[in-house]
């Protein structure tokens, strides 16, 4: 299993783009791969087709928006919370605009118990420090509930390279690591928040 630090992952993405790919294409691949995994897990566990996307403003949110669009196309009910407001990165904004009209925006307060699958698309590999209060509040609710919890690339609150975690870090049942595993997913205490790690091919 390939393991890459945040800097090494950025270099791999840059190399893929230099070879003829695009950052938009990599994001599309990441969201598509995560959507396939989510559908397979829901089918295996007999879960209803209902997903709540917890989103930040950067490219991790963009991955979640791609995922939401593709799940909606397969008949899923899609809701989302913007836990850090708007002011998205360009690619996140692009894919936010592509969400179907049926996707339901929810205020970043109480996480509804009706959400069957909860996806963490708040922060990615560049995170360090402490989580904002609104993010902590949402994660505290989710981590104590019976939802199927899925983290995109790394659980938000986990430091990609060291495995350190912030207070109320998202604790996933599964983490979908894009392109390569990250060191923090294998090191404690981060590994305890990652759950089962699945490395997904995004075309690197």
PDB file of C-alpha atoms in Angstrom:
ATOM      1  CA  UNK A   1       0.000   0.000   0.000  1.00  0.00           C
ATOM      2  CA  UNK A   2       1.414   3.352  -1.035  1.00  0.00           C
ATOM      3  CA  UNK A   3       1.638   5.918   1.763  1.00  0.00           C
ATOM      4  CA  UNK A   4       2.160   9.599   0.909  1.00  0.00           C
ATOM      5  CA  UNK A   5       2.505  12.691   3.064  1.00  0.00           C
ATOM      6  CA  UNK A   6       0.459  15.792   2.246  1.00  0.00           C
ATOM      7  CA  UNK A   7       3.381  17.307   0.311  1.00  0.00           C
ATOM      8  CA  UNK A   8       4.037  14.076  -1.590  1.00  0.00           C
ATOM      9  CA  UNK A   9       0.351  13.799  -2.447  1.00  0.00           C
ATOM     10  CA  UNK A  10       0.311  17.342  -3.810  1.00  0.00           C
ATOM     11  CA  UNK A  11       3.374  16.509  -5.929  1.00  0.00           C
ATOM     12  CA  UNK A  12       1.657  13.381  -7.287  1.00  0.00           C
ATOM     13  CA  UNK A  13      -1.425  15.403  -8.228  1.00  0.00           C
ATOM     14  CA  UNK A  14       0.713  18.070  -9.899  1.00  0.00           C
ATOM     15  CA  UNK A  15       2.537  15.374 -11.866  1.00  0.00           C
ATOM     16  CA  UNK A  16      -0.756  13.857 -13.017  1.00  0.00           C
ATOM     17  CA  UNK A  17      -1.934  17.240 -14.246  1.00  0.00           C
ATOM     18  CA  UNK A  18       1.396  17.922 -15.972  1.00  0.00           C
ATOM     19  CA  UNK A  19       0.997  14.577 -17.770  1.00  0.00           C
ATOM     20  CA  UNK A  20      -2.309  15.702 -19.277  1.00  0.00           C
ATOM     21  CA  UNK A  21      -4.850  15.348 -16.499  1.00  0.00           C
ATOM     22  CA  UNK A  22      -6.687  18.099 -14.635  1.00  0.00           C
ATOM     23  CA  UNK A  23      -7.468  18.956 -11.036  1.00  0.00           C
ATOM     24  CA  UNK A  24     -11.147  18.973 -11.958  1.00  0.00           C
ATOM     25  CA  UNK A  25     -10.777  15.454 -13.344  1.00  0.00           C
ATOM     26  CA  UNK A  26      -9.031  14.240 -10.197  1.00  0.00           C
ATOM     27  CA  UNK A  27     -11.845  15.659  -8.067  1.00  0.00           C
ATOM     28  CA  UNK A  28     -14.444  14.014 -10.281  1.00  0.00           C
ATOM     29  CA  UNK A  29     -12.610  10.699  -9.970  1.00  0.00           C
ATOM     30  CA  UNK A  30     -12.383  11.030  -6.192  1.00  0.00           C
ATOM     31  CA  UNK A  31     -16.067  11.817  -5.767  1.00  0.00           C
ATOM     32  CA  UNK A  32     -17.081   9.062  -8.167  1.00  0.00           C
ATOM     33  CA  UNK A  33     -14.957   6.443  -6.415  1.00  0.00           C
ATOM     34  CA  UNK A  34     -16.341   7.501  -3.028  1.00  0.00           C
ATOM     35  CA  UNK A  35     -19.902   7.339  -4.360  1.00  0.00           C
ATOM     36  CA  UNK A  36     -19.384   3.778  -5.614  1.00  0.00           C
ATOM     37  CA  UNK A  37     -17.974   2.694  -2.249  1.00  0.00           C
ATOM     38  CA  UNK A  38     -20.869   4.338  -0.432  1.00  0.00           C
ATOM     39  CA  UNK A  39     -23.476   2.596  -2.568  1.00  0.00           C
ATOM     40  CA  UNK A  40     -21.772  -0.753  -2.057  1.00  0.00           C
ATOM     41  CA  UNK A  41     -21.569  -0.300   1.733  1.00  0.00           C
ATOM     42  CA  UNK A  42     -25.196   0.815   1.970  1.00  0.00           C
ATOM     43  CA  UNK A  43     -26.334  -2.186  -0.068  1.00  0.00           C
ATOM     44  CA  UNK A  44     -24.265  -4.595   2.041  1.00  0.00           C
ATOM     45  CA  UNK A  45     -25.673  -3.181   5.279  1.00  0.00           C
ATOM     46  CA  UNK A  46     -29.240  -2.854   4.035  1.00  0.00           C
ATOM     47  CA  UNK A  47     -29.320   0.906   4.578  1.00  0.00           C
ATOM     48  CA  UNK A  48     -31.726   3.404   3.068  1.00  0.00           C
ATOM     49  CA  UNK A  49     -30.404   5.663   0.322  1.00  0.00           C
ATOM     50  CA  UNK A  50     -30.024   8.793   2.416  1.00  0.00           C
ATOM     51  CA  UNK A  51     -26.818  10.787   2.850  1.00  0.00           C
ATOM     52  CA  UNK A  52     -25.834  13.939   4.723  1.00  0.00           C
ATOM     53  CA  UNK A  53     -22.742  15.750   3.477  1.00  0.00           C
ATOM     54  CA  UNK A  54     -20.852  17.769   6.094  1.00  0.00           C
ATOM     55  CA  UNK A  55     -18.865  20.261   4.046  1.00  0.00           C
ATOM     56  CA  UNK A  56     -16.187  22.886   4.469  1.00  0.00           C
ATOM     57  CA  UNK A  57     -15.049  25.371   1.822  1.00  0.00           C
ATOM     58  CA  UNK A  58     -12.031  23.704   0.189  1.00  0.00           C
ATOM     59  CA  UNK A  59     -11.434  20.872  -2.217  1.00  0.00           C
ATOM     60  CA  UNK A  60     -12.466  18.237   0.315  1.00  0.00           C
ATOM     61  CA  UNK A  61     -15.924  19.796   0.125  1.00  0.00           C
ATOM     62  CA  UNK A  62     -15.648  19.670  -3.664  1.00  0.00           C
ATOM     63  CA  UNK A  63     -15.104  15.911  -3.469  1.00  0.00           C
ATOM     64  CA  UNK A  64     -18.250  15.646  -1.322  1.00  0.00           C
ATOM     65  CA  UNK A  65     -20.285  17.737  -3.770  1.00  0.00           C
ATOM     66  CA  UNK A  66     -19.272  15.455  -6.652  1.00  0.00           C
ATOM     67  CA  UNK A  67     -20.232  12.477  -4.537  1.00  0.00           C
ATOM     68  CA  UNK A  68     -23.605  14.018  -3.686  1.00  0.00           C
ATOM     69  CA  UNK A  69     -24.422  14.759  -7.323  1.00  0.00           C
ATOM     70  CA  UNK A  70     -23.616  11.204  -8.392  1.00  0.00           C
ATOM     71  CA  UNK A  71     -25.546   9.624  -5.508  1.00  0.00           C
ATOM     72  CA  UNK A  72     -28.570  11.792  -6.301  1.00  0.00           C
ATOM     73  CA  UNK A  73     -28.437  10.519  -9.883  1.00  0.00           C
ATOM     74  CA  UNK A  74     -28.778   7.008  -8.448  1.00  0.00           C
ATOM     75  CA  UNK A  75     -31.908   7.869  -6.496  1.00  0.00           C
ATOM     76  CA  UNK A  76     -30.356   8.859  -3.177  1.00  0.00           C
ATOM     77  CA  UNK A  77     -31.780  11.561  -0.943  1.00  0.00           C
ATOM     78  CA  UNK A  78     -28.973  14.094  -0.504  1.00  0.00           C
ATOM     79  CA  UNK A  79     -28.730  16.787   2.177  1.00  0.00           C
ATOM     80  CA  UNK A  80     -25.772  18.966   3.052  1.00  0.00           C
ATOM     81  CA  UNK A  81     -24.511  21.289   5.775  1.00  0.00           C
ATOM     82  CA  UNK A  82     -22.007  24.067   5.088  1.00  0.00           C
ATOM     83  CA  UNK A  83     -20.140  24.108   8.380  1.00  0.00           C
ATOM     84  CA  UNK A  84     -17.662  26.825   7.403  1.00  0.00           C
ATOM     85  CA  UNK A  85     -19.921  29.107   5.357  1.00  0.00           C
ATOM     86  CA  UNK A  86     -19.307  29.696   1.679  1.00  0.00           C
ATOM     87  CA  UNK A  87     -16.376  31.399  -0.058  1.00  0.00           C
ATOM     88  CA  UNK A  88     -15.482  28.081  -1.657  1.00  0.00           C
ATOM     89  CA  UNK A  89     -12.284  27.169  -3.460  1.00  0.00           C
ATOM     90  CA  UNK A  90     -12.787  27.393  -7.257  1.00  0.00           C
ATOM     91  CA  UNK A  91     -13.266  23.652  -7.720  1.00  0.00           C
ATOM     92  CA  UNK A  92     -15.536  23.375  -4.696  1.00  0.00           C
ATOM     93  CA  UNK A  93     -17.635  26.262  -6.037  1.00  0.00           C
ATOM     94  CA  UNK A  94     -17.829  24.597  -9.452  1.00  0.00           C
ATOM     95  CA  UNK A  95     -19.138  21.348  -8.012  1.00  0.00           C
ATOM     96  CA  UNK A  96     -21.402  23.039  -5.474  1.00  0.00           C
ATOM     97  CA  UNK A  97     -23.093  24.646  -8.456  1.00  0.00           C
ATOM     98  CA  UNK A  98     -23.568  21.215 -10.019  1.00  0.00           C
ATOM     99  CA  UNK A  99     -25.556  19.800  -7.095  1.00  0.00           C
ATOM    100  CA  UNK A 100     -29.079  18.907  -8.208  1.00  0.00           C
ATOM    101  CA  UNK A 101     -31.961  21.128  -7.126  1.00  0.00           C
ATOM    102  CA  UNK A 102     -33.277  18.290  -5.006  1.00  0.00           C
ATOM    103  CA  UNK A 103     -30.263  18.403  -2.674  1.00  0.00           C
ATOM    104  CA  UNK A 104     -31.485  19.806   0.645  1.00  0.00           C
ATOM    105  CA  UNK A 105     -29.468  22.498   2.461  1.00  0.00           C
ATOM    106  CA  UNK A 106     -29.587  22.190   6.255  1.00  0.00           C
ATOM    107  CA  UNK A 107     -28.621  24.775   8.838  1.00  0.00           C
ATOM    108  CA  UNK A 108     -25.386  23.856  10.665  1.00  0.00           C
ATOM    109  CA  UNK A 109     -27.105  23.061  13.937  1.00  0.00           C
ATOM    110  CA  UNK A 110     -28.678  19.747  14.893  1.00  0.00           C
ATOM    111  CA  UNK A 111     -27.738  16.783  12.730  1.00  0.00           C
ATOM    112  CA  UNK A 112     -31.020  15.053  11.788  1.00  0.00           C
ATOM    113  CA  UNK A 113     -31.486  11.531  13.057  1.00  0.00           C
ATOM    114  CA  UNK A 114     -32.989  10.632   9.674  1.00  0.00           C
ATOM    115  CA  UNK A 115     -29.551  10.820   8.056  1.00  0.00           C
ATOM    116  CA  UNK A 116     -28.459   7.245   7.409  1.00  0.00           C
ATOM    117  CA  UNK A 117     -25.000   7.894   5.946  1.00  0.00           C
ATOM    118  CA  UNK A 118     -22.939  10.888   7.072  1.00  0.00           C
ATOM    119  CA  UNK A 119     -19.965  12.005   4.979  1.00  0.00           C
ATOM    120  CA  UNK A 120     -17.144  14.179   6.300  1.00  0.00           C
ATOM    121  CA  UNK A 121     -16.008  16.568   3.565  1.00  0.00           C
ATOM    122  CA  UNK A 122     -14.921  19.437   5.821  1.00  0.00           C
ATOM    123  CA  UNK A 123     -11.111  19.524   5.917  1.00  0.00           C
ATOM    124  CA  UNK A 124      -8.509  17.622   3.925  1.00  0.00           C
ATOM    125  CA  UNK A 125      -4.821  16.792   4.185  1.00  0.00           C
ATOM    126  CA  UNK A 126      -3.749  20.374   4.923  1.00  0.00           C
ATOM    127  CA  UNK A 127      -5.540  20.594   8.267  1.00  0.00           C
ATOM    128  CA  UNK A 128      -3.721  21.301  11.513  1.00  0.00           C
ATOM    129  CA  UNK A 129      -4.700  23.088  14.706  1.00  0.00           C
ATOM    130  CA  UNK A 130      -8.175  23.071  16.219  1.00  0.00           C
ATOM    131  CA  UNK A 131     -11.584  22.598  14.639  1.00  0.00           C
ATOM    132  CA  UNK A 132     -13.980  25.585  14.526  1.00  0.00           C
ATOM    133  CA  UNK A 133     -16.758  25.510  17.124  1.00  0.00           C
ATOM    134  CA  UNK A 134     -19.523  24.795  14.578  1.00  0.00           C
ATOM    135  CA  UNK A 135     -17.573  21.847  13.187  1.00  0.00           C
ATOM    136  CA  UNK A 136     -16.876  20.477  16.652  1.00  0.00           C
ATOM    137  CA  UNK A 137     -20.559  20.707  17.545  1.00  0.00           C
ATOM    138  CA  UNK A 138     -21.643  18.800  14.438  1.00  0.00           C
ATOM    139  CA  UNK A 139     -18.982  16.135  14.867  1.00  0.00           C
ATOM    140  CA  UNK A 140     -19.829  15.675  18.554  1.00  0.00           C
ATOM    141  CA  UNK A 141     -23.409  14.844  17.536  1.00  0.00           C
ATOM    142  CA  UNK A 142     -22.413  12.571  14.674  1.00  0.00           C
ATOM    143  CA  UNK A 143     -19.731  10.648  16.546  1.00  0.00           C
ATOM    144  CA  UNK A 144     -22.217   9.679  19.226  1.00  0.00           C
ATOM    145  CA  UNK A 145     -24.966   8.568  16.851  1.00  0.00           C
ATOM    146  CA  UNK A 146     -25.700   5.412  14.895  1.00  0.00           C
ATOM    147  CA  UNK A 147     -25.032   6.833  11.444  1.00  0.00           C
ATOM    148  CA  UNK A 148     -22.659   5.129   9.019  1.00  0.00           C
ATOM    149  CA  UNK A 149     -19.779   7.610   9.122  1.00  0.00           C
ATOM    150  CA  UNK A 150     -17.519   8.022   6.077  1.00  0.00           C
ATOM    151  CA  UNK A 151     -14.482  10.320   5.919  1.00  0.00           C
ATOM    152  CA  UNK A 152     -13.117  11.618   2.620  1.00  0.00           C
ATOM    153  CA  UNK A 153      -9.305  11.299   2.363  1.00  0.00           C
ATOM    154  CA  UNK A 154      -8.655  11.919   6.080  1.00  0.00           C
ATOM    155  CA  UNK A 155     -11.093  12.471   8.963  1.00  0.00           C
ATOM    156  CA  UNK A 156     -11.425  16.200   9.597  1.00  0.00           C
ATOM    157  CA  UNK A 157      -9.430  17.119  12.689  1.00  0.00           C
ATOM    158  CA  UNK A 158      -6.686  14.575  11.974  1.00  0.00           C
ATOM    159  CA  UNK A 159      -3.228  15.845  11.043  1.00  0.00           C
ATOM    160  CA  UNK A 160      -2.375  14.019   7.839  1.00  0.00           C
ATOM    161  CA  UNK A 161       1.337  13.461   8.420  1.00  0.00           C
ATOM    162  CA  UNK A 162       1.490  12.847  12.183  1.00  0.00           C
ATOM    163  CA  UNK A 163      -1.738  11.191  13.301  1.00  0.00           C
ATOM    164  CA  UNK A 164      -2.403  13.920  15.877  1.00  0.00           C
ATOM    165  CA  UNK A 165      -6.062  14.761  16.360  1.00  0.00           C
ATOM    166  CA  UNK A 166      -7.984  17.848  17.423  1.00  0.00           C
ATOM    167  CA  UNK A 167     -10.812  17.828  19.937  1.00  0.00           C
ATOM    168  CA  UNK A 168     -13.995  16.289  18.468  1.00  0.00           C
ATOM    169  CA  UNK A 169     -12.236  14.964  15.370  1.00  0.00           C
ATOM    170  CA  UNK A 170     -14.629  13.154  13.036  1.00  0.00           C
ATOM    171  CA  UNK A 171     -14.503   9.426  13.766  1.00  0.00           C
ATOM    172  CA  UNK A 172     -15.306   7.406  10.683  1.00  0.00           C
ATOM    173  CA  UNK A 173     -16.304   3.802  10.313  1.00  0.00           C
ATOM    174  CA  UNK A 174     -14.488   4.032   6.974  1.00  0.00           C
ATOM    175  CA  UNK A 175     -12.019   6.484   5.471  1.00  0.00           C
ATOM    176  CA  UNK A 176     -11.765   6.710   1.690  1.00  0.00           C
ATOM    177  CA  UNK A 177      -8.129   7.710   1.103  1.00  0.00           C
ATOM    178  CA  UNK A 178      -7.712   9.211  -2.359  1.00  0.00           C
ATOM    179  CA  UNK A 179      -4.777   7.991  -4.425  1.00  0.00           C
ATOM    180  CA  UNK A 180      -2.701   6.751  -1.479  1.00  0.00           C
ATOM    181  CA  UNK A 181      -2.920   6.116   2.236  1.00  0.00           C
ATOM    182  CA  UNK A 182      -1.760   8.966   4.470  1.00  0.00           C
ATOM    183  CA  UNK A 183       0.641   8.479   7.419  1.00  0.00           C
ATOM    184  CA  UNK A 184      -1.826   9.854   9.956  1.00  0.00           C
ATOM    185  CA  UNK A 185      -4.325   7.137   9.087  1.00  0.00           C
ATOM    186  CA  UNK A 186      -1.869   4.530  10.319  1.00  0.00           C
ATOM    187  CA  UNK A 187      -0.529   6.324  13.402  1.00  0.00           C
ATOM    188  CA  UNK A 188      -2.319   6.634  16.727  1.00  0.00           C
ATOM    189  CA  UNK A 189      -4.430   8.360  17.823  1.00  0.00           C
ATOM    190  CA  UNK A 190      -5.445   9.164  14.243  1.00  0.00           C
ATOM    191  CA  UNK A 191      -5.876   5.534  13.235  1.00  0.00           C
ATOM    192  CA  UNK A 192      -8.611   5.131  15.841  1.00  0.00           C
ATOM    193  CA  UNK A 193     -10.613   7.878  14.107  1.00  0.00           C
ATOM    194  CA  UNK A 194     -10.024   6.529  10.603  1.00  0.00           C
ATOM    195  CA  UNK A 195     -11.856   3.247  10.983  1.00  0.00           C
ATOM    196  CA  UNK A 196     -11.290   0.922   8.038  1.00  0.00           C
ATOM    197  CA  UNK A 197      -9.149   2.643   5.419  1.00  0.00           C
ATOM    198  CA  UNK A 198      -9.904   2.038   1.745  1.00  0.00           C
ATOM    199  CA  UNK A 199      -7.457   3.496  -0.774  1.00  0.00           C
ATOM    200  CA  UNK A 200      -9.330   4.581  -3.913  1.00  0.00           C
ATOM    201  CA  UNK A 201      -7.828   5.060  -7.365  1.00  0.00           C
ATOM    202  CA  UNK A 202      -8.320   8.615  -8.639  1.00  0.00           C
ATOM    203  CA  UNK A 203      -6.060   8.438 -11.677  1.00  0.00           C
ATOM    204  CA  UNK A 204      -2.668   9.398 -10.268  1.00  0.00           C
TER     205      UNK A 204
END
